PDB file of C-alpha atoms and ligand atoms in Angstrom:
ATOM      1  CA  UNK A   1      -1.485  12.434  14.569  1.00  0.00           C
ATOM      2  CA  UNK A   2      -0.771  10.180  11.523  1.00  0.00           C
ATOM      3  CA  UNK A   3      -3.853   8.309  10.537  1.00  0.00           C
ATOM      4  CA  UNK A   4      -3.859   4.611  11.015  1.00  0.00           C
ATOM      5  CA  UNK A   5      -3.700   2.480   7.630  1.00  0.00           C
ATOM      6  CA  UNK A   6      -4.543  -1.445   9.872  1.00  0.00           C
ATOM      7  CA  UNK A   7      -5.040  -2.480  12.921  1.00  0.00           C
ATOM      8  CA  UNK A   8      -5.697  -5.778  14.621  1.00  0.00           C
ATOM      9  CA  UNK A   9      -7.026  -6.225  18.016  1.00  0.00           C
ATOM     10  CA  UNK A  10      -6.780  -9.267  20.414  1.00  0.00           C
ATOM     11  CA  UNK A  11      -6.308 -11.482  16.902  1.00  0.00           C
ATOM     12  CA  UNK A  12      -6.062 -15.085  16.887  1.00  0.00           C
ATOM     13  CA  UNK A  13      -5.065 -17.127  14.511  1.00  0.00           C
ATOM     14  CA  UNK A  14      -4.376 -21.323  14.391  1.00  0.00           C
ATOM     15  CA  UNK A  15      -4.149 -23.562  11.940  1.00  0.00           C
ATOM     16  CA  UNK A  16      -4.755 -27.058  12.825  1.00  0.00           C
ATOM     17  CA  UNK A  17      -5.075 -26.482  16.477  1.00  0.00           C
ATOM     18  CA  UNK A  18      -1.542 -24.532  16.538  1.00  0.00           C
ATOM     19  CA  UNK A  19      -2.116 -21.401  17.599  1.00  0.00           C
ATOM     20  CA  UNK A  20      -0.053 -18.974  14.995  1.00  0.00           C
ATOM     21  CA  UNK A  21      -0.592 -15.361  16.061  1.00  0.00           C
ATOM     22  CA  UNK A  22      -2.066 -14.549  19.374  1.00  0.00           C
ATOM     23  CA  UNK A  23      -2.181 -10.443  18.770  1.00  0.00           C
ATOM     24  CA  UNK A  24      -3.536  -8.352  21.530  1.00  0.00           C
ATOM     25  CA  UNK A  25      -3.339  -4.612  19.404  1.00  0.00           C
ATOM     26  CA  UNK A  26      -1.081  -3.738  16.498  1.00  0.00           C
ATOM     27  CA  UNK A  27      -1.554  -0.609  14.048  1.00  0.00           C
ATOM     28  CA  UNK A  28       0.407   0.048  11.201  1.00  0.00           C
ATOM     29  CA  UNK A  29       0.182   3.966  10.639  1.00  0.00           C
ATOM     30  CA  UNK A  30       0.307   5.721   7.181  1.00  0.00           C
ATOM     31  CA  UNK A  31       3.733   6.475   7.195  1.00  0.00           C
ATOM     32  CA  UNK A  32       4.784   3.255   8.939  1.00  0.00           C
ATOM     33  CA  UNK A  33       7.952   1.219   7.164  1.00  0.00           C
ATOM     34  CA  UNK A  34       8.258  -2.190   9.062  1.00  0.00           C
ATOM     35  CA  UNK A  35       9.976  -5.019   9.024  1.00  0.00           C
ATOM     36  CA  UNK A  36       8.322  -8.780  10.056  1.00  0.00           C
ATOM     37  CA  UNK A  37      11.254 -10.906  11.045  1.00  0.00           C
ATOM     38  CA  UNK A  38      11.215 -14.281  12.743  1.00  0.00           C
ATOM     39  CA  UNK A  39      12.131 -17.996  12.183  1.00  0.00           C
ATOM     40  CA  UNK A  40      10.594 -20.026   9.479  1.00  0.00           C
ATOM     41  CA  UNK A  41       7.036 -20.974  10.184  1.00  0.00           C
ATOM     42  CA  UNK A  42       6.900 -17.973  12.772  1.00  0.00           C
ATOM     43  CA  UNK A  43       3.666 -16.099  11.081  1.00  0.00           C
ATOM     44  CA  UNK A  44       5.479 -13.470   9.269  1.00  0.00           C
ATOM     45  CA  UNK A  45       3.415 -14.550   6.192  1.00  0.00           C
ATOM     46  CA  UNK A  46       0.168 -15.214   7.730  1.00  0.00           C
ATOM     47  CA  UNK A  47       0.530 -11.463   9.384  1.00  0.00           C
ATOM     48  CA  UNK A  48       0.562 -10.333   5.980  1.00  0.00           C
ATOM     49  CA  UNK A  49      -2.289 -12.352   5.070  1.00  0.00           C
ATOM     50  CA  UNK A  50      -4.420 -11.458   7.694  1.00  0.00           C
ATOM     51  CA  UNK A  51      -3.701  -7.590   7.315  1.00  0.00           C
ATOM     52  CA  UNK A  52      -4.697  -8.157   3.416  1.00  0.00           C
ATOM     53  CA  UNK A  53      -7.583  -9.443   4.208  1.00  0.00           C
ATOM     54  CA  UNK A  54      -6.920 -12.615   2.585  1.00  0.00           C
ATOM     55  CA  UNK A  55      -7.196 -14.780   5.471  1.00  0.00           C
ATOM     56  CA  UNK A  56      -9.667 -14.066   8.352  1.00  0.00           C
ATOM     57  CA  UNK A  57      -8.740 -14.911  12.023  1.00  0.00           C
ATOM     58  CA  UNK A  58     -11.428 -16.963  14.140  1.00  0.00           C
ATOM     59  CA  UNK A  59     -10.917 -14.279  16.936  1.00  0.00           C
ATOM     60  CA  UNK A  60     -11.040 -10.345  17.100  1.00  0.00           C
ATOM     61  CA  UNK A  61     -10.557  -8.446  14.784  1.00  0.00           C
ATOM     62  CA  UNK A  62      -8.312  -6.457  11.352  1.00  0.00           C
ATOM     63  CA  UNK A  63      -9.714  -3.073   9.966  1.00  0.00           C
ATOM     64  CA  UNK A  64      -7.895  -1.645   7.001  1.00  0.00           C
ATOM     65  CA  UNK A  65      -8.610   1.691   6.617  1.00  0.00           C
ATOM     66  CA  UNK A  66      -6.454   2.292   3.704  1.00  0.00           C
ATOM     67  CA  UNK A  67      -6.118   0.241  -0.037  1.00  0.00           C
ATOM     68  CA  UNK A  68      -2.832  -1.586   0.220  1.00  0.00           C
ATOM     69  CA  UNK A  69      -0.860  -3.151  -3.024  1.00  0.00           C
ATOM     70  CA  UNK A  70       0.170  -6.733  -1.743  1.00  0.00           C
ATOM     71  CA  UNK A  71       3.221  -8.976  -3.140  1.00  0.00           C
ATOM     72  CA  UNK A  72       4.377 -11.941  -2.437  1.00  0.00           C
ATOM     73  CA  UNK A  73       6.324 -14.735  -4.535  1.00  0.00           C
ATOM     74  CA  UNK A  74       3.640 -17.172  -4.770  1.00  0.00           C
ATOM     75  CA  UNK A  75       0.935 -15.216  -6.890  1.00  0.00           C
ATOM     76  CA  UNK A  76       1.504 -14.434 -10.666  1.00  0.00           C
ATOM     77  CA  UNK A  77       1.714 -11.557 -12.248  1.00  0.00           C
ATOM     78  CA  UNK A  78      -2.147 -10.390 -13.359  1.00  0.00           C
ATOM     79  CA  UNK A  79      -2.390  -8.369 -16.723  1.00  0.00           C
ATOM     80  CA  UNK A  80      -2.356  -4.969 -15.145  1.00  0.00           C
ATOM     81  CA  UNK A  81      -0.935  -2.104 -16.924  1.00  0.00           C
ATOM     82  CA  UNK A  82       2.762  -1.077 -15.897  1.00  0.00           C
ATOM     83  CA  UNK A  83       4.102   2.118 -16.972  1.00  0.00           C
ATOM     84  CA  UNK A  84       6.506   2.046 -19.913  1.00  0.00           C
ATOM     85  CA  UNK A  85      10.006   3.663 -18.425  1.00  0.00           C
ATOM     86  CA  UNK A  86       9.463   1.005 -15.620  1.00  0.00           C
ATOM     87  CA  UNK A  87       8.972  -1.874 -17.950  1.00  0.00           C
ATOM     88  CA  UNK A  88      12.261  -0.349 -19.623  1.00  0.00           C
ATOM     89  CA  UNK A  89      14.087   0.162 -16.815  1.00  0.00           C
ATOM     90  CA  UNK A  90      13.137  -3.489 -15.209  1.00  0.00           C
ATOM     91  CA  UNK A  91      14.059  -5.449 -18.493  1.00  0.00           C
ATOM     92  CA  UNK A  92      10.705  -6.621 -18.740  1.00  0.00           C
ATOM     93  CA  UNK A  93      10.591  -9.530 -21.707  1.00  0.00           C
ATOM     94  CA  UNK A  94       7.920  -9.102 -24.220  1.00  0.00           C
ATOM     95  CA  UNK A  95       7.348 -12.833 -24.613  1.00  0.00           C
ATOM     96  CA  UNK A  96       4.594 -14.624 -22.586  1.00  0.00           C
ATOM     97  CA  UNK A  97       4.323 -14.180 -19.180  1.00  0.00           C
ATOM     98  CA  UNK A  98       3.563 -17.894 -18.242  1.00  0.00           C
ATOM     99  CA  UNK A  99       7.527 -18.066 -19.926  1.00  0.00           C
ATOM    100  CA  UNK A 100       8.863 -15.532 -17.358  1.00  0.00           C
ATOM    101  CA  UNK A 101      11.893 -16.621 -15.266  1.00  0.00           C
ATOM    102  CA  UNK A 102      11.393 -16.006 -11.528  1.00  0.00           C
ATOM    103  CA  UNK A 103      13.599 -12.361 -11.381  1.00  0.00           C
ATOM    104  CA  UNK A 104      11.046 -11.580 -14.518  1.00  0.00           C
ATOM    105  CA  UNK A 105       8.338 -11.975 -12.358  1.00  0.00           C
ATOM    106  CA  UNK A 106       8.810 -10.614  -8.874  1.00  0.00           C
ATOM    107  CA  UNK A 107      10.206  -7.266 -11.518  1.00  0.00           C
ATOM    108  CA  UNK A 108       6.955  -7.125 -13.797  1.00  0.00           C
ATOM    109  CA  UNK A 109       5.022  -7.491  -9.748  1.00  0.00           C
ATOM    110  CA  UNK A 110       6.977  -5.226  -8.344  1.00  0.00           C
ATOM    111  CA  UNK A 111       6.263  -2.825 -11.773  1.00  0.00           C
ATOM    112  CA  UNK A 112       2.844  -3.078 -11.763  1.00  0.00           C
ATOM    113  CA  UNK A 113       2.831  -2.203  -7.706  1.00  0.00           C
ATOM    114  CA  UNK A 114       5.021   0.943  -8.879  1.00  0.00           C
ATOM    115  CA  UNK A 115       2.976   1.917 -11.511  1.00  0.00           C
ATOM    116  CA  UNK A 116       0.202   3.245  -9.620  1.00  0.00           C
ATOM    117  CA  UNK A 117      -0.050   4.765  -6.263  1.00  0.00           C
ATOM    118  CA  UNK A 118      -1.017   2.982  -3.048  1.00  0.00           C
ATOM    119  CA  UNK A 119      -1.282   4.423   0.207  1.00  0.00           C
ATOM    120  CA  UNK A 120      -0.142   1.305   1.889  1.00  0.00           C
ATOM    121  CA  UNK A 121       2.048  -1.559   0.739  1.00  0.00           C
ATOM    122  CA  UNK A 122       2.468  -5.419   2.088  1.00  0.00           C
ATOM    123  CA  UNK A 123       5.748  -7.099   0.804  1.00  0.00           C
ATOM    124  CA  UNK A 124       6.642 -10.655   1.288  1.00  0.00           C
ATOM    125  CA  UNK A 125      10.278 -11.899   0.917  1.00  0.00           C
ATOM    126  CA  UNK A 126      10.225  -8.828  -2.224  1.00  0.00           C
ATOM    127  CA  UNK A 127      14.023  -9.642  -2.950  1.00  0.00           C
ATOM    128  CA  UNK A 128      14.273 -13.286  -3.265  1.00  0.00           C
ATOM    129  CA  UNK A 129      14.372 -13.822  -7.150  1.00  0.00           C
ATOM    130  CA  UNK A 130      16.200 -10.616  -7.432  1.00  0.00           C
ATOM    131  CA  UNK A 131      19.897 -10.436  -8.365  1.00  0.00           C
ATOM    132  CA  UNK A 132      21.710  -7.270  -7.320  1.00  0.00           C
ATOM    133  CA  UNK A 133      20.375  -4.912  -9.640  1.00  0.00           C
ATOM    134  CA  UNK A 134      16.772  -5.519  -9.351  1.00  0.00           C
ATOM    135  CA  UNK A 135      17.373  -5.219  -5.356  1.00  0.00           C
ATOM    136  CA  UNK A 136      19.019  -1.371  -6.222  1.00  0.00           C
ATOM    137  CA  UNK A 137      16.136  -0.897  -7.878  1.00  0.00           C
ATOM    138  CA  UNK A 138      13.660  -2.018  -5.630  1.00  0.00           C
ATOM    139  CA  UNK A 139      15.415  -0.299  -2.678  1.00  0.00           C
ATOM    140  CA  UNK A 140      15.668   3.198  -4.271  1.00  0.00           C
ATOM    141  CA  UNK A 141      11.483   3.064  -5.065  1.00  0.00           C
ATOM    142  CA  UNK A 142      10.866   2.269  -1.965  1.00  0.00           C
ATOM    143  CA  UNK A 143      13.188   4.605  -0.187  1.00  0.00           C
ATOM    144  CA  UNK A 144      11.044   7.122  -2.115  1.00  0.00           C
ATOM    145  CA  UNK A 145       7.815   5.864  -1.755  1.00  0.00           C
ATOM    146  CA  UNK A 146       5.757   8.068   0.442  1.00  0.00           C
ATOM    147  CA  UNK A 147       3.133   5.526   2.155  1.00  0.00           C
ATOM    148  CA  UNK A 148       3.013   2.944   4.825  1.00  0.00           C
ATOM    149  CA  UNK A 149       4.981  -0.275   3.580  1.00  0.00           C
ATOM    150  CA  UNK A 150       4.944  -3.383   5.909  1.00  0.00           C
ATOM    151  CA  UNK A 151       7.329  -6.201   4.961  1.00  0.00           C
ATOM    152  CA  UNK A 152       8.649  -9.676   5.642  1.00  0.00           C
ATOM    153  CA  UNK A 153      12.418 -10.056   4.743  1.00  0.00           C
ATOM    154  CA  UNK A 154      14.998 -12.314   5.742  1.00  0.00           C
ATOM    155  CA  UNK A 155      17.516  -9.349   4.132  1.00  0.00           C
ATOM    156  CA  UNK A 156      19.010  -7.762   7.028  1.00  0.00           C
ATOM    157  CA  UNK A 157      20.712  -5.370   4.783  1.00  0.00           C
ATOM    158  CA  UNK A 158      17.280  -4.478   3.008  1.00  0.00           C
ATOM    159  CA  UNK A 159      15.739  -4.424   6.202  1.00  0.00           C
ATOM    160  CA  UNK A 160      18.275  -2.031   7.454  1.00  0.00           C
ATOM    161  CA  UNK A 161      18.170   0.687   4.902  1.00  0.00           C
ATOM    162  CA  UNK A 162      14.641   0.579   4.566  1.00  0.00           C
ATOM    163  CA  UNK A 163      12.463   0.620   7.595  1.00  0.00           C
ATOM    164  CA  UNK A 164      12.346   2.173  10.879  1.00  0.00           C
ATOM    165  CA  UNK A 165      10.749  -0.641  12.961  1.00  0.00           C
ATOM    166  CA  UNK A 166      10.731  -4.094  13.742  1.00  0.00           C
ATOM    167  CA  UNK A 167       7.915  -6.649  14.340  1.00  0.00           C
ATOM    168  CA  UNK A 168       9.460  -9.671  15.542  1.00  0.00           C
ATOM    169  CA  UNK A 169       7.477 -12.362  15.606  1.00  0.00           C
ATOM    170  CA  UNK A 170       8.056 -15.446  18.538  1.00  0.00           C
ATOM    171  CA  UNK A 171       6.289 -18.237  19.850  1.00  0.00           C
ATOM    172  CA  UNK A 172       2.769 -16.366  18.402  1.00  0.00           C
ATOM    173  CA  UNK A 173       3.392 -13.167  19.793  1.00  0.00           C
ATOM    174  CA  UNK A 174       4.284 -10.110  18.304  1.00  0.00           C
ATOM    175  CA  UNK A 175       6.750  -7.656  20.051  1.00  0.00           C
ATOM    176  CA  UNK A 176       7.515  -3.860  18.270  1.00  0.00           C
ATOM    177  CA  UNK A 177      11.114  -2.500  18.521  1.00  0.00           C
ATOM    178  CA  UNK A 178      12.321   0.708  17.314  1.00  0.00           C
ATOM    179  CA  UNK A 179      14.254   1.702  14.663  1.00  0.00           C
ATOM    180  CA  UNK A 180      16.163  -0.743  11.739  1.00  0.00           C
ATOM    181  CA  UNK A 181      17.302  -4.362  11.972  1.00  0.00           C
ATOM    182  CA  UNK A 182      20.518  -3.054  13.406  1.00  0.00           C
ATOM    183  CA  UNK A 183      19.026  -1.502  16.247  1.00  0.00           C
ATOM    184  CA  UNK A 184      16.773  -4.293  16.423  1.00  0.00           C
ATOM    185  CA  UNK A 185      19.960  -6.665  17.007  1.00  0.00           C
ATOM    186  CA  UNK A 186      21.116  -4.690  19.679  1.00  0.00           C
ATOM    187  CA  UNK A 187      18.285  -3.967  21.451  1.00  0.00           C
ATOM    188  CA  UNK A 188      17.827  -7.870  21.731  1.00  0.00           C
ATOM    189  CA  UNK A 189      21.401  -7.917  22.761  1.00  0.00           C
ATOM    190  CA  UNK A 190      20.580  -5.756  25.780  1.00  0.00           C
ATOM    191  CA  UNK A 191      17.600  -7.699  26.913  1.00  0.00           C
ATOM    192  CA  UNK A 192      19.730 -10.871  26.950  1.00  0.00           C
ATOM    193  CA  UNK A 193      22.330  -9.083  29.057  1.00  0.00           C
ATOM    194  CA  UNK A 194      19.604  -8.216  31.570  1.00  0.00           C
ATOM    195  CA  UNK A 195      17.977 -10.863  31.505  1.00  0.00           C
ATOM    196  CA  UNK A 196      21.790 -13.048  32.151  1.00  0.00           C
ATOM    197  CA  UNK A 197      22.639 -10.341  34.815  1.00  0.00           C
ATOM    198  CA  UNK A 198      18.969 -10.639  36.576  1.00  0.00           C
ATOM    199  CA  UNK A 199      19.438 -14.242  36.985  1.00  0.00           C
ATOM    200  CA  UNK A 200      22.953 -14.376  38.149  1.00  0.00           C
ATOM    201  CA  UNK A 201      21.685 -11.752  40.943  1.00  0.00           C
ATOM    202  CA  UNK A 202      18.916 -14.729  41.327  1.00  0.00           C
ATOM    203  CA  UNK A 203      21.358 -17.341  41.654  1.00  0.00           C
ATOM    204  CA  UNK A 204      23.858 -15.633  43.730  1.00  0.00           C
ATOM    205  CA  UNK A 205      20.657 -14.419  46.283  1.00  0.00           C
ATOM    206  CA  UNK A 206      19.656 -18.253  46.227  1.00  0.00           C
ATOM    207  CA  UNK A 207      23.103 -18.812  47.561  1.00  0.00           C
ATOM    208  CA  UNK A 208      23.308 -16.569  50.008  1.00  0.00           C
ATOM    209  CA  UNK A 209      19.820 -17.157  51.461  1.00  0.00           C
TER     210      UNK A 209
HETATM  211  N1  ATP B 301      -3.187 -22.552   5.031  1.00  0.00           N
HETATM  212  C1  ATP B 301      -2.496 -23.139   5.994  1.00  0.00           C
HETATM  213  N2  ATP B 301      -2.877 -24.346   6.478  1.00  0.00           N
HETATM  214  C2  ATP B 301      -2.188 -24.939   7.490  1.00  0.00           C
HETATM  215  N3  ATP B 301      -1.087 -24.410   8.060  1.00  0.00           N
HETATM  216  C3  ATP B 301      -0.676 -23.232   7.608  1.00  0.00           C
HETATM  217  C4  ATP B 301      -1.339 -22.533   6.557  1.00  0.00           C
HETATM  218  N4  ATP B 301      -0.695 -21.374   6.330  1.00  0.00           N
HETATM  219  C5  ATP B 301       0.346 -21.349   7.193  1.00  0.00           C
HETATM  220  N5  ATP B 301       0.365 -22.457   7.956  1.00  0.00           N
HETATM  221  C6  ATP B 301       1.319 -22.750   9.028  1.00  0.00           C
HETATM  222  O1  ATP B 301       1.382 -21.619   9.875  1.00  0.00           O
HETATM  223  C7  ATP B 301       2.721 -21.371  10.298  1.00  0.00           C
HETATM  224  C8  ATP B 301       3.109 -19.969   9.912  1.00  0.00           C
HETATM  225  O2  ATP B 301       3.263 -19.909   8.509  1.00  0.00           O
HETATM  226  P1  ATP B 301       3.806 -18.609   7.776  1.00  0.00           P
HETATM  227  O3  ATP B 301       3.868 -18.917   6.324  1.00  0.00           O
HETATM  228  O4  ATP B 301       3.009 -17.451   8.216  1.00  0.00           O
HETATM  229  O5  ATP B 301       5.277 -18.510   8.396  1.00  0.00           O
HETATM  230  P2  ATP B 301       6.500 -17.558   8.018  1.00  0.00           P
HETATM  231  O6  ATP B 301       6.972 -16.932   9.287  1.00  0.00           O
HETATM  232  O7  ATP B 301       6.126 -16.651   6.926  1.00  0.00           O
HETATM  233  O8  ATP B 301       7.584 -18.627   7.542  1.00  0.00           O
HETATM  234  P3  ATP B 301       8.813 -18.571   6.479  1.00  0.00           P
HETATM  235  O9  ATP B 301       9.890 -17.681   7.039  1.00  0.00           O
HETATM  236  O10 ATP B 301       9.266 -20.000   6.464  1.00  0.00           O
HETATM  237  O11 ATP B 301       8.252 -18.115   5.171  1.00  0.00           O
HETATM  238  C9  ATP B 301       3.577 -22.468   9.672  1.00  0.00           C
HETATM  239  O12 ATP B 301       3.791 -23.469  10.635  1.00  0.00           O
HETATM  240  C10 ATP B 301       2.738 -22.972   8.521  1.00  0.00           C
HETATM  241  O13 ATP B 301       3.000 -24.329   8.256  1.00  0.00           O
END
């Protein structure tokens, strides 16, 4: 049985009085690759957050069991080592960071995560400063990486080739679906079909009664 990296049990979290995440269990195992998806303001971020460590819900509880590397857009780059090829290979500038164009800086983050090993990674929006290269590149680590990797995308394409689940987040509650964003759409495609097909039989029983 794969060991578990996280896990978060009967979890809430609001911010001013708006309840965010209302999470009964969730475990990310160590070979885990997810995907967060939801609308703007859903939690995707906040799950992050809270599975860092960075943010604390008022209710249950989140136990890591395993050291994650975290990235999102918002914090700089520290003054980590990164190993040379990938500086190379990212076009790294040598000039001063606090210079660095956006792309330069989501590449020397994502450099630094891939210079060392971590048995768990958290990703937020990983690919929005990235042009089409830097996204290759990012894809083909991560298709190699061997750990659990959790992440938030909007990039149904990067979502597609890279994990095999789906956390979708709605009205504060997470629900787990198999497989990429692809299967993903379908599934949800399927539940609207039921749930269309249950209520015509609802309607047409109304009728008849
Ligand atoms: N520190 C905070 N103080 C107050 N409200 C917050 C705070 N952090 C997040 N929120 C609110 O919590 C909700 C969830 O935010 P979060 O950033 O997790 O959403 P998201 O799903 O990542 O959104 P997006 O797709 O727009 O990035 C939003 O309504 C946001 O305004």
């Amino acid at each position: 049985m794969e060991k578990i990296g996280v896990e978060l049990e009967n979890v809430e979290l609001s911010f001013l009085d708006r309840l965010v995440l209302h999470v009964l269990r969730l475990a990310v195992h160590q070979f885990d690759r997810i995907g967060i998806v939801g609308k703007n303001g859903a939690g995707k971020s906040s799950l992050l957050k809270l599975m860092n460590g960075q943010i604390k819900p008022e209710k249950g509880h989140v136990k890591s069991y395993i050291k994650f590397a975290y990235f999102d857009q918002v914090t700089a780059p520290d003054e980590s080592e990164i190993d040379y090829d990938l500086k190379g290979k990212l076009y790294i500038p040598e000039t001063k960071m606090e210079n660095f164009s956006g792309g330069e800086q989501t590449r020397m983050k994502l450099a630094q995560i891939f210079s060392n090993y971590y048995e768990g990674l958290l990703v937020d929006e990983p690919t929005t400063h990235l042009d089409t290269e830097g996204i290759q590149f990012f894809m083909k680590e991560l298709t190699h990486y061997y750990s659990a990797l959790v992440f938030v995308s909007h990039d149904r394409y990067v979502l597609d080739q890279l994990v095999t689940k789906i956390w979708e987040i709605e009205n504060g509650t997470v629900t787990e679906y198999t497989g990429n964003y692809s299967d993903y759409v379908d599934q949800k495609k399927l539940e609207k079909q039921h749930q269309q097909e249950q209520h015509e039989t609802y309607v047409k029983e109304k009728i008849r009664l």
